[in-house]
Short mmCIF file of C-alpha atoms in Angstrom, two decimals:
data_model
loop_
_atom_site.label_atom_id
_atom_site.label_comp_id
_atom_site.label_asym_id
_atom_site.label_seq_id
_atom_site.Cartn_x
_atom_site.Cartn_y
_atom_site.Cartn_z
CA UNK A 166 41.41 45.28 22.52
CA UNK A 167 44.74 43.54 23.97
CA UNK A 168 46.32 45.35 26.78
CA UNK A 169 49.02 44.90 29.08
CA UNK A 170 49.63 46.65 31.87
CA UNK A 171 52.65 47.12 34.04
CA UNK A 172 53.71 49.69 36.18
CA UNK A 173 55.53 52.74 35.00
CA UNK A 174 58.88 53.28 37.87
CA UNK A 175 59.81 51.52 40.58
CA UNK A 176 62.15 52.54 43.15
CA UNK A 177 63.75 49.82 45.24
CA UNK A 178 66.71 49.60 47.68
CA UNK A 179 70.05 47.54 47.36
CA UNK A 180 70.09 44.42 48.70
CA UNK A 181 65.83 44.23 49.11
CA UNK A 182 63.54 42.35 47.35
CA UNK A 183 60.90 43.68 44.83
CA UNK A 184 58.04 42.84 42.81
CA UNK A 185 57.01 43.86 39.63
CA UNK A 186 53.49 42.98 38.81
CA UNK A 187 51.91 42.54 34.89
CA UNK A 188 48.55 41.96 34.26
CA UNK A 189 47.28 41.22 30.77
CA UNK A 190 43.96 41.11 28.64
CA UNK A 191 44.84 39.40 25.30
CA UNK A 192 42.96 37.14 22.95
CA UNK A 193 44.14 34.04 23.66
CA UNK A 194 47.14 32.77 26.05
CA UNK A 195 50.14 31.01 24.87
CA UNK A 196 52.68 32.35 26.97
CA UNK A 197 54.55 35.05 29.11
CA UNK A 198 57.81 36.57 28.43
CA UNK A 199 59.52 38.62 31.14
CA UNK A 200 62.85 40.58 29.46
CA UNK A 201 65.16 42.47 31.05
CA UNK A 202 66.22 45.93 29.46
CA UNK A 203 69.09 48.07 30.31
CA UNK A 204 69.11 52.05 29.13
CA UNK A 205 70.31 51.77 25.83
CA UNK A 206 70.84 48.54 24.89
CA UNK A 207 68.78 45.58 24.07
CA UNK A 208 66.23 43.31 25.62
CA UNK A 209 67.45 40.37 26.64
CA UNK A 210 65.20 37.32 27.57
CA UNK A 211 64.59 36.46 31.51
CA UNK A 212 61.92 33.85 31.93
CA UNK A 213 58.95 32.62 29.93
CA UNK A 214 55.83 31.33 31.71
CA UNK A 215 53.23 28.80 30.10
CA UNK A 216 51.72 27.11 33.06
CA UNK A 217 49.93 28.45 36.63
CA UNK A 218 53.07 28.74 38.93
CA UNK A 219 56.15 29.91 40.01
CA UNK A 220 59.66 29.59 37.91
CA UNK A 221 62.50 30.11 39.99
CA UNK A 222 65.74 30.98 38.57
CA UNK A 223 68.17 32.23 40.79
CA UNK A 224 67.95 35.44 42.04
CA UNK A 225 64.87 36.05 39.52
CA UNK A 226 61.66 33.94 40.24
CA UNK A 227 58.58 34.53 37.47
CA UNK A 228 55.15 33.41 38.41
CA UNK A 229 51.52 33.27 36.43
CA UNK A 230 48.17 32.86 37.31
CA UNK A 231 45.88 32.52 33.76
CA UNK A 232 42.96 32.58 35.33
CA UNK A 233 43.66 36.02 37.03
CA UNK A 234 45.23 37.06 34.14
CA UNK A 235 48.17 38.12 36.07
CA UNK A 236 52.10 37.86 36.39
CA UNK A 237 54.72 39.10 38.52
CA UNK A 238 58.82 39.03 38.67
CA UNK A 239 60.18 38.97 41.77
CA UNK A 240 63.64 40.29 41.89
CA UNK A 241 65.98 39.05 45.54
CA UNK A 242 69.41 40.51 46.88
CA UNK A 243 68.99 43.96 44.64
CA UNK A 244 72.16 44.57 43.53
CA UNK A 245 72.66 48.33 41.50
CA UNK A 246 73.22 46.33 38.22
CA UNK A 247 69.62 45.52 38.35
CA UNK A 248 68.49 48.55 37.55
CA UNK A 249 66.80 48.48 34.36
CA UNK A 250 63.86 48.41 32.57
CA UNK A 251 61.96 44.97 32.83
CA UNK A 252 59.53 44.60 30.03
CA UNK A 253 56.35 42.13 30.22
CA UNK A 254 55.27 40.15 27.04
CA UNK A 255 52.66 37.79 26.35
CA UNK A 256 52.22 35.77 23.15
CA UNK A 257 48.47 35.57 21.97
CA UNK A 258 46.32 32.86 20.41
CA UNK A 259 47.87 33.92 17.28
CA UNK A 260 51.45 33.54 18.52
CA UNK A 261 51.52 37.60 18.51
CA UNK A 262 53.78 38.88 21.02
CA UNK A 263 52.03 41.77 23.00
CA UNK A 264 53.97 43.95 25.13
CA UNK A 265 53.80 46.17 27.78
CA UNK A 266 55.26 49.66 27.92
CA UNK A 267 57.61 48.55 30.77
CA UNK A 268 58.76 48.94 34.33
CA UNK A 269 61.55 50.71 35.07
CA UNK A 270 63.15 49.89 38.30
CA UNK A 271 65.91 51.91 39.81
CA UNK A 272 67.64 50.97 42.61
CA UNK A 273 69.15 52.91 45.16
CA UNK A 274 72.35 52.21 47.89
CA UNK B 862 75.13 32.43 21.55
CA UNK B 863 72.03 33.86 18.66
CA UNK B 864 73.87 37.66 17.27
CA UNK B 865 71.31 39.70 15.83
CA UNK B 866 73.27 42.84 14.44
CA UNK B 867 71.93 46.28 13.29
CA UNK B 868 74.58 47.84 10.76
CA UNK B 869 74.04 51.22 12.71
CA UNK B 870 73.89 51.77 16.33
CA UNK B 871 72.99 55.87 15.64
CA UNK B 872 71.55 57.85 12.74
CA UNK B 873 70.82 61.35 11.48
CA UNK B 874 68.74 61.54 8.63
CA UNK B 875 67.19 64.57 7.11
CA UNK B 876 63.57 64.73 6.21
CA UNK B 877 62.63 63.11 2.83
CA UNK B 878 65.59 61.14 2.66
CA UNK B 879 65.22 57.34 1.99
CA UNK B 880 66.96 55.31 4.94
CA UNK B 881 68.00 51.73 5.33
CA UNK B 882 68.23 49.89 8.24
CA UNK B 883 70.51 46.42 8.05
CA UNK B 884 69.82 43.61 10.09
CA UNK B 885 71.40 40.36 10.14
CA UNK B 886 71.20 37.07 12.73
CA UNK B 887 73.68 34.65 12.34
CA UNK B 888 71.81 31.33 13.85
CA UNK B 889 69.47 30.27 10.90
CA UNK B 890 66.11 31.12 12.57
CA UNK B 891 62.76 31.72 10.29
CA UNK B 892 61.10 34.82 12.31
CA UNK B 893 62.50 38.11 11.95
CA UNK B 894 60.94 41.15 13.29
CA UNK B 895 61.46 45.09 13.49
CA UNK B 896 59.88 46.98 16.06
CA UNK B 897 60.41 50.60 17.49
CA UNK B 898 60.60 51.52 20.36
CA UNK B 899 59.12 55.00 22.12
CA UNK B 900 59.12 56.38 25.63
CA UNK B 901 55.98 55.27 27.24
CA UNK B 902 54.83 53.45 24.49
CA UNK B 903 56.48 49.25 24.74
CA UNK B 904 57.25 47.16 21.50
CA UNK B 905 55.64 48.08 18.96
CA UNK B 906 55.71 46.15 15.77
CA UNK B 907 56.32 47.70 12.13
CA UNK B 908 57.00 44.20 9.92
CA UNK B 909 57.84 40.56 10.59
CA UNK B 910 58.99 37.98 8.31
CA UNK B 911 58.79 34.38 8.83
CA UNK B 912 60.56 32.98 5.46
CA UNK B 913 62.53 34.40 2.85
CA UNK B 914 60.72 36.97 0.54
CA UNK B 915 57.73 36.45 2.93
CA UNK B 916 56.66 39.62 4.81
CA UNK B 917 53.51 40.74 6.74
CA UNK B 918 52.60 43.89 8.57
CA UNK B 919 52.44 44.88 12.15
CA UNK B 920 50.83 46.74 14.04
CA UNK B 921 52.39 50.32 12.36
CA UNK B 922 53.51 49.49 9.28
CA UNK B 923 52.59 53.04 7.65
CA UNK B 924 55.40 55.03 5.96
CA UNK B 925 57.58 51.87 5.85
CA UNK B 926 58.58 48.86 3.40
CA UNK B 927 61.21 45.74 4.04
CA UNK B 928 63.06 43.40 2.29
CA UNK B 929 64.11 39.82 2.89
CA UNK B 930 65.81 38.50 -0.10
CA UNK B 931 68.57 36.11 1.89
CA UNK B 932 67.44 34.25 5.19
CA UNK B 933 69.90 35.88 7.86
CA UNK B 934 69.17 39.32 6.92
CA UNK B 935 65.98 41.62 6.81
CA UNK B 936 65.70 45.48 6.27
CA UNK B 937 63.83 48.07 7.12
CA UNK B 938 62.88 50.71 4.63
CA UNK B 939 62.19 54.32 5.36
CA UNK B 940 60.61 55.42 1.81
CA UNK B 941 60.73 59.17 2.91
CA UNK B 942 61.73 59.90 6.66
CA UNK B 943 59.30 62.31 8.58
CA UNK B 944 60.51 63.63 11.89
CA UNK B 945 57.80 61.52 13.53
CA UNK B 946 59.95 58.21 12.38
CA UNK B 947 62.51 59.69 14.85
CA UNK B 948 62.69 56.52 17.26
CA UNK B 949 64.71 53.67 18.50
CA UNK B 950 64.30 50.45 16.58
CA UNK B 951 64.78 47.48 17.06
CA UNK B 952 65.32 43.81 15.21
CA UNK B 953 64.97 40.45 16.11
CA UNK B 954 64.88 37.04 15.66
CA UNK B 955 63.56 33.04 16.64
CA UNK B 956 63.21 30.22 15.51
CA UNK B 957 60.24 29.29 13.10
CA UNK B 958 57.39 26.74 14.28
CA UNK B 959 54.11 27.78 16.64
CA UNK B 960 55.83 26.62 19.93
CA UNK B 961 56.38 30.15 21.55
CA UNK B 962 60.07 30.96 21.71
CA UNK B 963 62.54 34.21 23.28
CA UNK B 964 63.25 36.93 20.20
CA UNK B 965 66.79 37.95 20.43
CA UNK B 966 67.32 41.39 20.02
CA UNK B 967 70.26 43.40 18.04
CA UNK B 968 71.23 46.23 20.27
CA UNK B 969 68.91 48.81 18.23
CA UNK B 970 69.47 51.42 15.88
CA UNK B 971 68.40 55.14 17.10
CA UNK B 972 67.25 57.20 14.79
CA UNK B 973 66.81 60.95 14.60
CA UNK B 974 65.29 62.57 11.87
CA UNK B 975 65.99 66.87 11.03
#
């Protein structure tokens, strides 16, 4: 089966730096999607990763390794607005998007 | 900016009652989508769409129906709501062709079925 995992809540402090890690087992790799969700509202897009490396865009960097099967989103200079839920995504050799249930990152002063 | 927009952001729906949900994207992309969305659970997808009167199911499609009749807008059908169909869902969009692309999201439509 196709899995992605992520973990559940993480706590973080203002101003830090924190990483949320995603690690996926899909059939077939075409692509990761990291989205940003605030309570209540919509997902919105953050970064997509295709190749091994790291994609930095501003305070939000996104890096994949396919052959580990792994991802992370690194997050710098917290700021409260941040907190969120930060869903991980990765589109299959189909072109299916598979998701992960989501991190939800709160962030304290 | 892509606008997807749900006609409803909240609903209360009794049991056995047929509901719509309205969606409509104003930037002329092929792929539509509905998903819902549960505590614990991610995305997961009900029906997607990627041309006009062109449907397929997802990964739940049980107890539901859509319809795509114009490009821009794609509905989701509740035939009779059950109390398990209580949920938050969600539509979106992108543009057609296999290279992978962001959905866009409407802001979601919660539902609560009594």
């Amino acid at each position: 089966g196709q899995n992605i995992d992520q973990p559940t809540e993480m706590t973080a402090t203002e101003g830090a730096i924190v990483q949320i890690n995603c690690t996926y087992q899909t059939s077939g790799f075409n692509g990761l999607f990291w989205y940003q969700q605030h309570a209540g509202e919509a997902p919105t897009f953050l970064s997509y990763n295709v190749l091994d490396g790291l994609e930095e865009k501003g305070r939000f960097s996104s890096f994949l390794s396919r052959s580990k099967g792994y991802s992370y989103l690194l997050l710098k200079e917290l700021q409260m607005k941040d907190s969120a839920s930060y869903l991980c995504a990765v589109f299959d050799s189909n072109y299916q998007l598979i998701w992960g249930a989501g991190t939800k990152l709160i962030i304290k002063p | 900016d892509v606008k997807v927009t749900q006609s409803s952001r909240y609903l209360v729906k009794r049991t056995g009652e047929k509901v719509f949900l309205e969606c409509v994207q104003d930037m002329d992309h092929e792929n539509m989508f509905w998903y819902r969305q549960d505590p614990g659970l991610g995305l997961r997808l009900i029906y997607f769409s990627y041309d006009v009167k062109m449907k397929e199911k997802g990964d739940i499609p049980e107890g539901y129906s859509v319809s795509r009749e114009k490009k821009e807008r794609f509905s989701l059908i509740l035939e009779s709501a059950s109390t398990n169909q209580t949920s938050m869902y969600l539509c979106a969009s992108s543009p057609g062709g296999t290279e992978a692309s962001p959905l866009h999201f409407g802001n979601g439509t919660r539902l609560t079925v009594t």
